[in-house]
CSV table of C-alpha atoms and ligand atoms in Angstrom, one decimal:
chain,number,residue,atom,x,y,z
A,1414,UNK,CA,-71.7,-180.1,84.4
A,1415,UNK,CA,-68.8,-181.2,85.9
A,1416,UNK,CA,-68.5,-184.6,84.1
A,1417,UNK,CA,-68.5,-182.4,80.9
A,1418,UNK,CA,-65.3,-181.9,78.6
A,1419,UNK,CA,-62.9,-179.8,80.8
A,1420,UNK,CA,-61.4,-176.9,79.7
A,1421,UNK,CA,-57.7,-175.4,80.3
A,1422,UNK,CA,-59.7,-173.3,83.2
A,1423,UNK,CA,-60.5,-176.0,85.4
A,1424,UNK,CA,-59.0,-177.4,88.5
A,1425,UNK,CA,-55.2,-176.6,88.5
A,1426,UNK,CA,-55.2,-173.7,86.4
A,1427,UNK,CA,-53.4,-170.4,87.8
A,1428,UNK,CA,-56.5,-168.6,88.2
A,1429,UNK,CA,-57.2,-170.2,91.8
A,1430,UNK,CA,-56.2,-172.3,94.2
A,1431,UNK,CA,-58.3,-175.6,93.6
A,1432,UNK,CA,-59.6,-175.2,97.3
A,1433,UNK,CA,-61.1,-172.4,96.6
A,1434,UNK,CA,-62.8,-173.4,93.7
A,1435,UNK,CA,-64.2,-176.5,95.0
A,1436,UNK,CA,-65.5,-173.8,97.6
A,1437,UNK,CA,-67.1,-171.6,94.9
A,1438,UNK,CA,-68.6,-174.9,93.0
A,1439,UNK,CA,-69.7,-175.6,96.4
A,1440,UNK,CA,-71.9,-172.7,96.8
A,1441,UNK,CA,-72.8,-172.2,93.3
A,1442,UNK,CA,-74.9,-175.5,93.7
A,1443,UNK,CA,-76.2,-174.6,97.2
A,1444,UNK,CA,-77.4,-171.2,96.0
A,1445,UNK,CA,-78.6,-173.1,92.5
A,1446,UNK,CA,-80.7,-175.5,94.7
A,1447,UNK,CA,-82.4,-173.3,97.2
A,1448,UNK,CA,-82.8,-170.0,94.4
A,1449,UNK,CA,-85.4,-167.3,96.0
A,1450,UNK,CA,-87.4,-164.4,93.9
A,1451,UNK,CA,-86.6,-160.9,93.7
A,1452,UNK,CA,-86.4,-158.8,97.2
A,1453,UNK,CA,-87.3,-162.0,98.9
A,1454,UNK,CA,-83.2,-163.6,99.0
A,1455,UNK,CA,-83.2,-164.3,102.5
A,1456,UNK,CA,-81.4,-167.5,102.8
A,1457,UNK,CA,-79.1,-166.6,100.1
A,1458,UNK,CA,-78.3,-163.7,101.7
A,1459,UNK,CA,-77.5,-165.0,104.7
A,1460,UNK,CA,-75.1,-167.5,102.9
A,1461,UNK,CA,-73.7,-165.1,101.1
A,1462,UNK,CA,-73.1,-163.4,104.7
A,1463,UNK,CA,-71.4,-165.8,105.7
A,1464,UNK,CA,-69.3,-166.4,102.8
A,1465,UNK,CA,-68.3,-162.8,102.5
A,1466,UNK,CA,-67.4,-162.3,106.6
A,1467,UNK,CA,-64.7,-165.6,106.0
A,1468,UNK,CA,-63.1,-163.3,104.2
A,1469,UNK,CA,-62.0,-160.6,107.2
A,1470,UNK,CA,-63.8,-157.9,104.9
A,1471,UNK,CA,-63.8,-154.1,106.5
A,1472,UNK,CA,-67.0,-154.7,106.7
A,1473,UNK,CA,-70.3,-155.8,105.4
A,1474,UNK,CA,-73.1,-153.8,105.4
A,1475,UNK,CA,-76.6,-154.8,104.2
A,1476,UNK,CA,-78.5,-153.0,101.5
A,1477,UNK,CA,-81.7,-152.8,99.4
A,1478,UNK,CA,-83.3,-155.0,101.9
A,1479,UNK,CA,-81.6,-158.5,101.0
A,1480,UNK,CA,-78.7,-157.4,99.5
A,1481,UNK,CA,-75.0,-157.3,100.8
A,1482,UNK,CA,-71.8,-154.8,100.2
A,1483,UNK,CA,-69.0,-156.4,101.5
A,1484,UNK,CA,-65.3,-153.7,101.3
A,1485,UNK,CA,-62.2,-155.9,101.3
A,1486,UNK,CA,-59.4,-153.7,101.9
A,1487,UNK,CA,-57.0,-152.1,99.7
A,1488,UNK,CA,-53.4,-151.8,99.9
A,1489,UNK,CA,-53.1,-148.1,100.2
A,1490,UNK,CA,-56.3,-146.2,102.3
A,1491,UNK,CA,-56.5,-143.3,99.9
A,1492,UNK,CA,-56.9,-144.9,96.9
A,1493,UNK,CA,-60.3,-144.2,94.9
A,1494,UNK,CA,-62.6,-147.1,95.7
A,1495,UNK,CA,-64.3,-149.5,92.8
A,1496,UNK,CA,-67.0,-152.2,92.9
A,1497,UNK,CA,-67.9,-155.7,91.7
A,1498,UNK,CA,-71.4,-156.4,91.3
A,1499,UNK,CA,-73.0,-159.8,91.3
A,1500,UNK,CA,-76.8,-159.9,91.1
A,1501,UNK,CA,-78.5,-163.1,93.2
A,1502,UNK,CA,-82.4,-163.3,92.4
A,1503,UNK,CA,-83.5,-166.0,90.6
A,1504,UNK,CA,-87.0,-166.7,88.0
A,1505,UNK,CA,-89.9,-167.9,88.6
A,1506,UNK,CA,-89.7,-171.1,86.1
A,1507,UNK,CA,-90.1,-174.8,87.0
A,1508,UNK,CA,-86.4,-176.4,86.7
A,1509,UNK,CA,-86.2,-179.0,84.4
A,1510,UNK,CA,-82.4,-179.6,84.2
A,1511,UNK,CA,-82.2,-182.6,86.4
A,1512,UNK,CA,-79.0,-181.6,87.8
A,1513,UNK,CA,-78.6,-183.5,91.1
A,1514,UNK,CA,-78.6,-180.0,92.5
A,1515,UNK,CA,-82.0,-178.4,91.0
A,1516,UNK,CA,-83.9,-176.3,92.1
A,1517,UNK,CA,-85.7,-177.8,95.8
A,1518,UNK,CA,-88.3,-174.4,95.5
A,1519,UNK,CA,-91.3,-175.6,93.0
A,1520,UNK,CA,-91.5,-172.7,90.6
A,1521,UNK,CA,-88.4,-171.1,91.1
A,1522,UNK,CA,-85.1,-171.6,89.3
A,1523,UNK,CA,-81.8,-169.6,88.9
A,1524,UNK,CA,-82.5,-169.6,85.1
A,1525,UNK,CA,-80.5,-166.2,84.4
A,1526,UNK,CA,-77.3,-167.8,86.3
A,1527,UNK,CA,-77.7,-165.0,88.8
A,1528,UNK,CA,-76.4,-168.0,91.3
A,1529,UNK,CA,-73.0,-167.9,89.2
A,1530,UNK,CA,-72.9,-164.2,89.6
A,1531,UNK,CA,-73.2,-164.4,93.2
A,1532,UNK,CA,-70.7,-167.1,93.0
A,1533,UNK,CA,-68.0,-164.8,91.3
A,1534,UNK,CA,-68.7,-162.3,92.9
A,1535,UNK,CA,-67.5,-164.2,96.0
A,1536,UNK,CA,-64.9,-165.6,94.4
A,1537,UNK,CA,-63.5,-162.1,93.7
A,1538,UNK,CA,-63.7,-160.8,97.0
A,1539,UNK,CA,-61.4,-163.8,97.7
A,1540,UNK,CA,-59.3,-162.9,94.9
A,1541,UNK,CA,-58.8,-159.8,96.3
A,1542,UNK,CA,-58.4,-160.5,100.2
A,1543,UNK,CA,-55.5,-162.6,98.7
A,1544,UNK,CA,-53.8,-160.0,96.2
A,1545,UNK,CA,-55.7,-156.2,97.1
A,1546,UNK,CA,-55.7,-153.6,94.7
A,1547,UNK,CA,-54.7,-150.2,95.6
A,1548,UNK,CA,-57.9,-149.3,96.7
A,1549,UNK,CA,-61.0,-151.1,98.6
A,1550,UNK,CA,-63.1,-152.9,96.6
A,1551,UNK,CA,-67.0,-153.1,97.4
A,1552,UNK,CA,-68.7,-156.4,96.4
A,1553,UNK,CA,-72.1,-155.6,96.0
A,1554,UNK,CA,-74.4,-158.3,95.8
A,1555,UNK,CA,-77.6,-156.9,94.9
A,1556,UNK,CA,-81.3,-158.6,94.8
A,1557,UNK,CA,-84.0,-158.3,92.6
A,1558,UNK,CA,-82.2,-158.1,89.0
A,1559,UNK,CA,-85.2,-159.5,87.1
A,1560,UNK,CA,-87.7,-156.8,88.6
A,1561,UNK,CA,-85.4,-154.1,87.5
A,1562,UNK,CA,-85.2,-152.6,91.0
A,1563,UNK,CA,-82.0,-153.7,92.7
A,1564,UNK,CA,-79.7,-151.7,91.3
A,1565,UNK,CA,-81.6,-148.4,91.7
A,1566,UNK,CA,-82.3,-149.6,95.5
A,1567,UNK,CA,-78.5,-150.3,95.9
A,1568,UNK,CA,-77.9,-146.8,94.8
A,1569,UNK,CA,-80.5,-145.0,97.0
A,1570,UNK,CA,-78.4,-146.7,100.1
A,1571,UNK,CA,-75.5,-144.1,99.1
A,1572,UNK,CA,-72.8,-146.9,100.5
A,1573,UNK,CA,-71.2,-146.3,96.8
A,1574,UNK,CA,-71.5,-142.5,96.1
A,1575,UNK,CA,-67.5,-142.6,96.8
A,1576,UNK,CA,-67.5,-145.4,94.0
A,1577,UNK,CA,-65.3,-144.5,91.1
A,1578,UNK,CA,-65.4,-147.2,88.7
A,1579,UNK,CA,-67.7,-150.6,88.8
A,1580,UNK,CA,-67.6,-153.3,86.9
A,1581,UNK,CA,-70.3,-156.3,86.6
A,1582,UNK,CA,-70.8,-159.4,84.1
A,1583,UNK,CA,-73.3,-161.7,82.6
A,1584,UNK,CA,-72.6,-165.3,82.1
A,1585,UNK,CA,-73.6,-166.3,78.1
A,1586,UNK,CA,-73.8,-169.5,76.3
A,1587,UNK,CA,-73.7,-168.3,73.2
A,1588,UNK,CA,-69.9,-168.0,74.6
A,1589,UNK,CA,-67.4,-171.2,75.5
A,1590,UNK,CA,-66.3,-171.5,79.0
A,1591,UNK,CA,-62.7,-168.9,78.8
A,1592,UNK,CA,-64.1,-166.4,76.2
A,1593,UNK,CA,-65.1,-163.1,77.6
A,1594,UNK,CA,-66.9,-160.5,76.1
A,1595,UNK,CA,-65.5,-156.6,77.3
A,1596,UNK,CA,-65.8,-154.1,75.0
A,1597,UNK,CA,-67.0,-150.0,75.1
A,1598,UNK,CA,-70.3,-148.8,74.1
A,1599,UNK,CA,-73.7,-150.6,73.9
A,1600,UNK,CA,-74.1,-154.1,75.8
A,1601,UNK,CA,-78.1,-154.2,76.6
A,1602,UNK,CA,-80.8,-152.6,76.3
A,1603,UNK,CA,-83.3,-150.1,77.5
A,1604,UNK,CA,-86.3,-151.9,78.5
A,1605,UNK,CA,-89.8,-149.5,79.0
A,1606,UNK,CA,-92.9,-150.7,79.5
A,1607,UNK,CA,-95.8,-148.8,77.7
A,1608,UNK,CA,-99.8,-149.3,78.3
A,1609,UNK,CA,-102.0,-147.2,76.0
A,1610,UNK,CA,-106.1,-147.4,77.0
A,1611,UNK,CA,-108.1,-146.4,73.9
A,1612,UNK,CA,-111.7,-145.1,75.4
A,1613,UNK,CA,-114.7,-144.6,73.3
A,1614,UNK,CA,-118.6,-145.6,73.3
A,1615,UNK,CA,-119.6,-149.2,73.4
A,1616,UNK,CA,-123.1,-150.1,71.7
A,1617,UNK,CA,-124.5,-153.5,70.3
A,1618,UNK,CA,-122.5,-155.3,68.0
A,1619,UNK,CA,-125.3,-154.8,65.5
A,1620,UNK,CA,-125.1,-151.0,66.0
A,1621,UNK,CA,-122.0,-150.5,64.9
A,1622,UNK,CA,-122.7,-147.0,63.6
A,1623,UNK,CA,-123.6,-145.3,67.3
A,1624,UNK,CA,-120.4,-146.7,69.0
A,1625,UNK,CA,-116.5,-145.3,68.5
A,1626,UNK,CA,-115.3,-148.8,68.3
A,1627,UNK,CA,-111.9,-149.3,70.7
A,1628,UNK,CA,-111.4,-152.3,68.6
A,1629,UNK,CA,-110.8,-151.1,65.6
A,1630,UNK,CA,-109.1,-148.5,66.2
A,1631,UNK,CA,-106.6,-151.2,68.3
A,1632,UNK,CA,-106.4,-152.9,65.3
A,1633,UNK,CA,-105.3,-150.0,63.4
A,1634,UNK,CA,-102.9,-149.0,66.2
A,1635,UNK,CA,-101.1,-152.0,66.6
A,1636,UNK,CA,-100.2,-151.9,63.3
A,1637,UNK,CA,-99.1,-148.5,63.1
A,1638,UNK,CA,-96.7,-149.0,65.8
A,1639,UNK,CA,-94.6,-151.0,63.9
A,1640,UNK,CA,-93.9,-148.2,61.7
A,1641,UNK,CA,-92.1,-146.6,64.6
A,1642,UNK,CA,-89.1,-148.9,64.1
A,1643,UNK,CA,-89.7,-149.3,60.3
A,1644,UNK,CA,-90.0,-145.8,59.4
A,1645,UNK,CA,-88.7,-143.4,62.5
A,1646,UNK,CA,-85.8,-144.9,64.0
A,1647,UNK,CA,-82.4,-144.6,62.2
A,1648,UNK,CA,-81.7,-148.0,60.6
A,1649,UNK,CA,-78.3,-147.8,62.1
A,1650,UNK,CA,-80.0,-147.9,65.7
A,1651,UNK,CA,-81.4,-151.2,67.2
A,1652,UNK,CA,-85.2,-150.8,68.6
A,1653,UNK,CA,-87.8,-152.9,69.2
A,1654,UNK,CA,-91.2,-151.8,69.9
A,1655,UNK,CA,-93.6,-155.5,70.5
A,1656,UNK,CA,-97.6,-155.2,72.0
A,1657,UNK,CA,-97.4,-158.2,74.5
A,1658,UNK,CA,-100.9,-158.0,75.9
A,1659,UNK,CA,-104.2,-156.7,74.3
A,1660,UNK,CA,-107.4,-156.4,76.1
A,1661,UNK,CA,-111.3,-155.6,75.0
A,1662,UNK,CA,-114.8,-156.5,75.4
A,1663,UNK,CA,-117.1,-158.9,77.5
A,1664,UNK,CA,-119.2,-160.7,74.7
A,1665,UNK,CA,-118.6,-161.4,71.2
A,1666,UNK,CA,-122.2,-159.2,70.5
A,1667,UNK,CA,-121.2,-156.3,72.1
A,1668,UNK,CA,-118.6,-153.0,71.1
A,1669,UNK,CA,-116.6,-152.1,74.6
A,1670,UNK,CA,-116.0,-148.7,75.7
A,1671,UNK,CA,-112.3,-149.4,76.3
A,1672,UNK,CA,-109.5,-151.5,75.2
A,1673,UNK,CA,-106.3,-151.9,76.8
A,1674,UNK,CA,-102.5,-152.3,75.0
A,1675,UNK,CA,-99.6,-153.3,76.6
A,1676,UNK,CA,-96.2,-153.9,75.7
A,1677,UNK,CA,-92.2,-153.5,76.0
A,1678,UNK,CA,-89.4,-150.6,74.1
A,1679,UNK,CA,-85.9,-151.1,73.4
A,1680,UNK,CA,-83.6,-149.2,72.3
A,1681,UNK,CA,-79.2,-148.6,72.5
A,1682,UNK,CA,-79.0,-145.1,73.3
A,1683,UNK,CA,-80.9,-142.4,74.4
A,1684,UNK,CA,-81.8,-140.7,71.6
A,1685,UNK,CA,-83.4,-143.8,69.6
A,1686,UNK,CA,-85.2,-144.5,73.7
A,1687,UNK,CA,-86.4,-141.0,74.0
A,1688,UNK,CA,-87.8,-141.7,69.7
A,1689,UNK,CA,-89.6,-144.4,70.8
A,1690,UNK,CA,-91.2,-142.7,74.1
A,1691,UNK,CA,-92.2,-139.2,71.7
A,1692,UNK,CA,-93.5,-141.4,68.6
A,1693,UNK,CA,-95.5,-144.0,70.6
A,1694,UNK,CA,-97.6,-141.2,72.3
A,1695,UNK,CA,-97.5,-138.8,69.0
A,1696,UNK,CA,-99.8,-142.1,66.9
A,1697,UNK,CA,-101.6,-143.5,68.9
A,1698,UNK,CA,-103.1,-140.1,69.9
A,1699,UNK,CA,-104.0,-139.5,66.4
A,1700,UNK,CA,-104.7,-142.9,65.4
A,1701,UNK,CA,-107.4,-142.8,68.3
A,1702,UNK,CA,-108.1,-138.9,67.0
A,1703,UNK,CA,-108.9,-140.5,63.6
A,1704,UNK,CA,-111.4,-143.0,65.4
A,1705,UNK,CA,-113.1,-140.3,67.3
A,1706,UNK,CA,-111.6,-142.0,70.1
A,1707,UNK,CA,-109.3,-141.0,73.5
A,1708,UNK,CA,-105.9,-142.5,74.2
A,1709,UNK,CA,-104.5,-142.9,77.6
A,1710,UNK,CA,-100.3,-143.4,76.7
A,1711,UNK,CA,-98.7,-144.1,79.8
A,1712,UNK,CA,-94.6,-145.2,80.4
A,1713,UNK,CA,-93.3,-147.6,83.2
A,1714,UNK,CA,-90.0,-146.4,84.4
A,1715,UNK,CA,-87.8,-148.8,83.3
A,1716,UNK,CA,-84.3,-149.6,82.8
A,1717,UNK,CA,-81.8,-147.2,80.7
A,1718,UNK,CA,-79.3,-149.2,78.3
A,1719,UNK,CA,-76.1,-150.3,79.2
A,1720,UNK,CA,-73.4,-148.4,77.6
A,1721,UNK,CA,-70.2,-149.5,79.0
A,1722,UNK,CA,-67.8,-146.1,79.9
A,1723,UNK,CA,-64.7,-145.8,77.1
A,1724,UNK,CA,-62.1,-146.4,79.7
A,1725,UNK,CA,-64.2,-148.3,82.0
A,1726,UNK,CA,-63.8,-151.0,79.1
A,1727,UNK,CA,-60.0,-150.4,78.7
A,1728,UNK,CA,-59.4,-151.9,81.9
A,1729,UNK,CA,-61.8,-154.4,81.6
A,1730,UNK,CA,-60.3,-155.1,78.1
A,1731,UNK,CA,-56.8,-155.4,79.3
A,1732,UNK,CA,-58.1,-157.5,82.4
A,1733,UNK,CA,-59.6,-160.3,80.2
A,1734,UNK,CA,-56.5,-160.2,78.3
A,1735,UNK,CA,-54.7,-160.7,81.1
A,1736,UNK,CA,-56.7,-163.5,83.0
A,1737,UNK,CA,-58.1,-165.7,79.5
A,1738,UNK,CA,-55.1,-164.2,76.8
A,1739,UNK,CA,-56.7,-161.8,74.1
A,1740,UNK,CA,-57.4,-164.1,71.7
A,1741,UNK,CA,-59.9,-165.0,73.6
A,1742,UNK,CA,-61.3,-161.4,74.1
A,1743,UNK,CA,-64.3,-161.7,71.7
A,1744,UNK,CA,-66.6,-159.2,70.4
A,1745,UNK,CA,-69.9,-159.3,71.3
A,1746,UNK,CA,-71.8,-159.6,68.0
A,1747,UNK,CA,-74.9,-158.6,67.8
A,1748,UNK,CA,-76.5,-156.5,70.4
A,1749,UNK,CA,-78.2,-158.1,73.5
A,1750,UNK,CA,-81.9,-156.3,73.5
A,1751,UNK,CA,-82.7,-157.6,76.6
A,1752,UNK,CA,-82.5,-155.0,79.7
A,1753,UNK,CA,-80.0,-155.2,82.8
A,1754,UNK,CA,-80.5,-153.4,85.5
A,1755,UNK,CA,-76.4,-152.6,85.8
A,1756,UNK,CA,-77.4,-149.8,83.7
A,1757,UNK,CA,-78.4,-147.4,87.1
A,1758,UNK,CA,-75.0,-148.0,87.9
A,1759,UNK,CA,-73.8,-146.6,84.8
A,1760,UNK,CA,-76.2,-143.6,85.1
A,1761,UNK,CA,-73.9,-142.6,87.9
A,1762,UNK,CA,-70.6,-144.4,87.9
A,1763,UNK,CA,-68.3,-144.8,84.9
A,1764,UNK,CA,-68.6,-148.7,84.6
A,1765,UNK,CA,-67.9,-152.0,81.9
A,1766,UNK,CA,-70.4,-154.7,82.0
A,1767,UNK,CA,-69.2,-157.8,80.7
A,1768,UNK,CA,-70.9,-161.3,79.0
A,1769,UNK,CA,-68.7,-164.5,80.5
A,1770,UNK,CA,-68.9,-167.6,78.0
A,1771,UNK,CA,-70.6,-170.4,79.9
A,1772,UNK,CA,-70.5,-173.5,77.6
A,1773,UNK,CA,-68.4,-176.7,77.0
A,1774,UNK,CA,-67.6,-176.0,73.6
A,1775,UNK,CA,-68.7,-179.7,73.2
A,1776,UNK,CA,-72.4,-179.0,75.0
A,1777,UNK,CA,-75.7,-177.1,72.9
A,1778,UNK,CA,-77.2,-173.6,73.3
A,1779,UNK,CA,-79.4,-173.2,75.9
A,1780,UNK,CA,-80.9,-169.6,76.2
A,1781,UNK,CA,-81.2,-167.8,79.5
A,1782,UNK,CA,-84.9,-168.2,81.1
A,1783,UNK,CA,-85.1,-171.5,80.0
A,1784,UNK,CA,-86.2,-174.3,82.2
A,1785,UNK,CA,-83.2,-176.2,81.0
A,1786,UNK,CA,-80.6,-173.7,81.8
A,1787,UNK,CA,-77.8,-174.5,82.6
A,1788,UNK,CA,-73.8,-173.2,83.4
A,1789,UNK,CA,-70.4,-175.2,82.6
A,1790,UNK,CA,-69.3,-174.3,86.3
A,1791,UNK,CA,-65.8,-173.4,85.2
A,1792,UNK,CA,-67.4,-169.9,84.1
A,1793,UNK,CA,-67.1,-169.1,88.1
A,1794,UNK,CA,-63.3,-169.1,88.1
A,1795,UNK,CA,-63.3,-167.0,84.5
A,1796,UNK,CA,-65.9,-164.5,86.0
A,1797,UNK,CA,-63.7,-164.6,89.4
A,1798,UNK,CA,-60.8,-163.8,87.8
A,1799,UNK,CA,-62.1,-161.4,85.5
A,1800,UNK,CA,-63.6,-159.2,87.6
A,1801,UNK,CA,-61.2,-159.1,90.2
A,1802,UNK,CA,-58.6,-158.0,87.9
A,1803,UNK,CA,-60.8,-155.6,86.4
A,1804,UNK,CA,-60.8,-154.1,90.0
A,1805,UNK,CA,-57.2,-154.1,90.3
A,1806,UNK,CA,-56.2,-152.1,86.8
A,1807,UNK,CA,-58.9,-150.0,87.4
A,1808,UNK,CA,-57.7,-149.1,91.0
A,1809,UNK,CA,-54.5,-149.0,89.8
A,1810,UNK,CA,-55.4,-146.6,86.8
A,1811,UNK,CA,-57.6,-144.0,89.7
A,1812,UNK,CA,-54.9,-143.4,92.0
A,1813,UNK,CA,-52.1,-143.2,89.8
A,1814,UNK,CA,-54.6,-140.1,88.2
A,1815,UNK,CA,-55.4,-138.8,91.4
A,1816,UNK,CA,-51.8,-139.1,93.0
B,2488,NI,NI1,-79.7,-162.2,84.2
């Protein structure tokens, strides 16, 4: 909040021009007030439209039905293009902040601080209509983050095949407002979703003996999975393997025919993901084998982790350096094991994704998806700054290799 301690990155700092950071404020809390679910950011879209053409862009094209890819031109027309991506969906949580500028959409809040991404990512494209990097930059501001599908749709368009580099970022309260996270290698997750459907006989709950009891053999299951972790995956690796829903039976006297498992995989890298996938399927078909039962194992295509490219992370190292000074370049700490969808990029583009610190160092923790979330606004200039620069040294760095 704005009545909060100030840090050295507010108003007046070199990192923008105070006009346009009351403008990026501005919109933060318009987006934050009216925040819209995944593939259904109409209005902010159309905002974000309108923002974006301000800027005399090349051009904006829209993409993956509600999202936006604005080029703001470079200084030299054959220089490799890069990209900035801000993601703008928000959750479906009740705000409970009390911010004069909550949410006015019962059930929906910009909990994830997608609003600030937007926001940056806006404020870049500014950045960079002011002082272009070699090549044009493509903002991308893509919808439906928390689904896991933007990205992937953004990709299908093929507006960034000729993409070279692309950078994104995450704002994080475990972080103080001017501390950026940009570093190589792991930064989130893989996130899968698994369902496993045990089928055997149902009979009377007195009858044990003539049914094969799903049940049971759940029970059994459920516990075996968490040997997966325990006793397949290399210590050294970060997995996760949680049941989050369970399902069986009608009455409390009768065995069902069927019981239903559902839950979520993480992992790093891909060889601890691809662990996961193989072992999951490998027990519970025996553990059902064993109960003279049938199991169904099937995967939701979910997100890969994000594993930020070597020199991808150079320049975004050497950006944050240069934007918040490198003793406040911070490493990340322990690894994030939730998903993020910037991943797809990475699939195809070599790409940094970066974590923003987002707190007064004066104000608590408040985790992400919580009804109380909330963002120390000066994050939007950092993230603005940030990124933008990232875009510039990696320009730079393309056509000087290509030249
Ligand atoms: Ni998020």
């Amino acid at each position: 909040m704005m009545n909060a301690a100030r840090t050295h990155f507010a108003s007046g700092s070199a990192l923008m021009p105070d006009a346009l950071r009351e403008r990026l404020v501005a919109l933060r809390r318009d987006l934050h007030q009216h925040p819209e679910l995944a593939f259904a950011e109409q209005r902010t879209s159309e905002v974000l439209a309108r923002e974006l053409s301000a800027l005399s862009p090349v051009r904006v094209d829209k993409v993956a039905r509600t999202g936006l890819i604005a080029r703001i031109a470079g200084r030299n027309p054959d220089a490799p293009w890069v990209a900035i991506r801000g993601d703008i969906d928000a959750l479906p949580i009740q705000e409970a902040t009390g911010l004069p500028f909550a949410s006015a959409n019962a059930g929906v809040m910009h909990a994830c601080g997608h609003d600030v991404h937007a926001t940056w990512a806006v404020g870049a494209a500014a950045l960079l209509s002011d002082a272009p990097a070699d090549g044009d930059v493509l903002i991308v501001l893509q919808p439906a983050e928390e689904i896991g599908e933007g990205a992937a749709a953004v990709l299908e368009s093929g507006l960034l095949d000729d993409v070279k580099a692309i950078f994104g970022a995450h704002v994080d309260r475990r972080f103080t407002v001017g501390q950026v996270v940009a570093q190589a290698g792991p930064l989130a997750a893989s996130a899968d979703v698994f369902e496993i459907v045990l089928s055997g006989r149902g009979a009377h709950g007195a009858r044990p003996h003539e049914s094969t009891d799903p049940i049971v053999c759940m029970a059994a299951l459920i516990s075996a999975l968490q040997t997966i972790v325990s006793r397949r995956v290399n210590p050294a690796s970060p997995a996760v393997v949680t049941v989050g829903m369970v399902s069986a039976g009608t009455a409390p006297n009768i065995i069902p025919d069927r019981a239903e498992l559902r839950g979520t995989l993480r992992a790093t890298d891909r060889e601890t993901r691809a662990l996961l996938h193989s072992e999951l399927r490998e027990i519970s078909t025996h553990i059902a084998a064993a109960h003279h039962l049938e199991a169904r194992v099937t995967f939701g295509a979910g997100v890969p982790p994000v594993i930020n490219n070597a020199r991808a992370a150079e320049w975004a190292m050497d950006a944050a350096s240069h934007v918040v000074g490198a003793a406040s370049v911070v490493p990340l700490g322990i690894t994030n094991m939730a998903g993020e969808d910037f991943a797809w990029y990475q699939e195809r583009i070599p790409g940094c994704f970066l974590r923003i610190g987002a707190r007064e160092a004066d104000q608590p923790m408040i985790p992400a998806h919580s009804p109380h979330f909330d963002v120390a606004e000066d994050a939007i200039v950092v993230g603005a700054a940030v990124l933008a620069e990232c875009a510039r040294r990696a320009s730079t760095a393309l056509f000087a290799a290509c030249k």
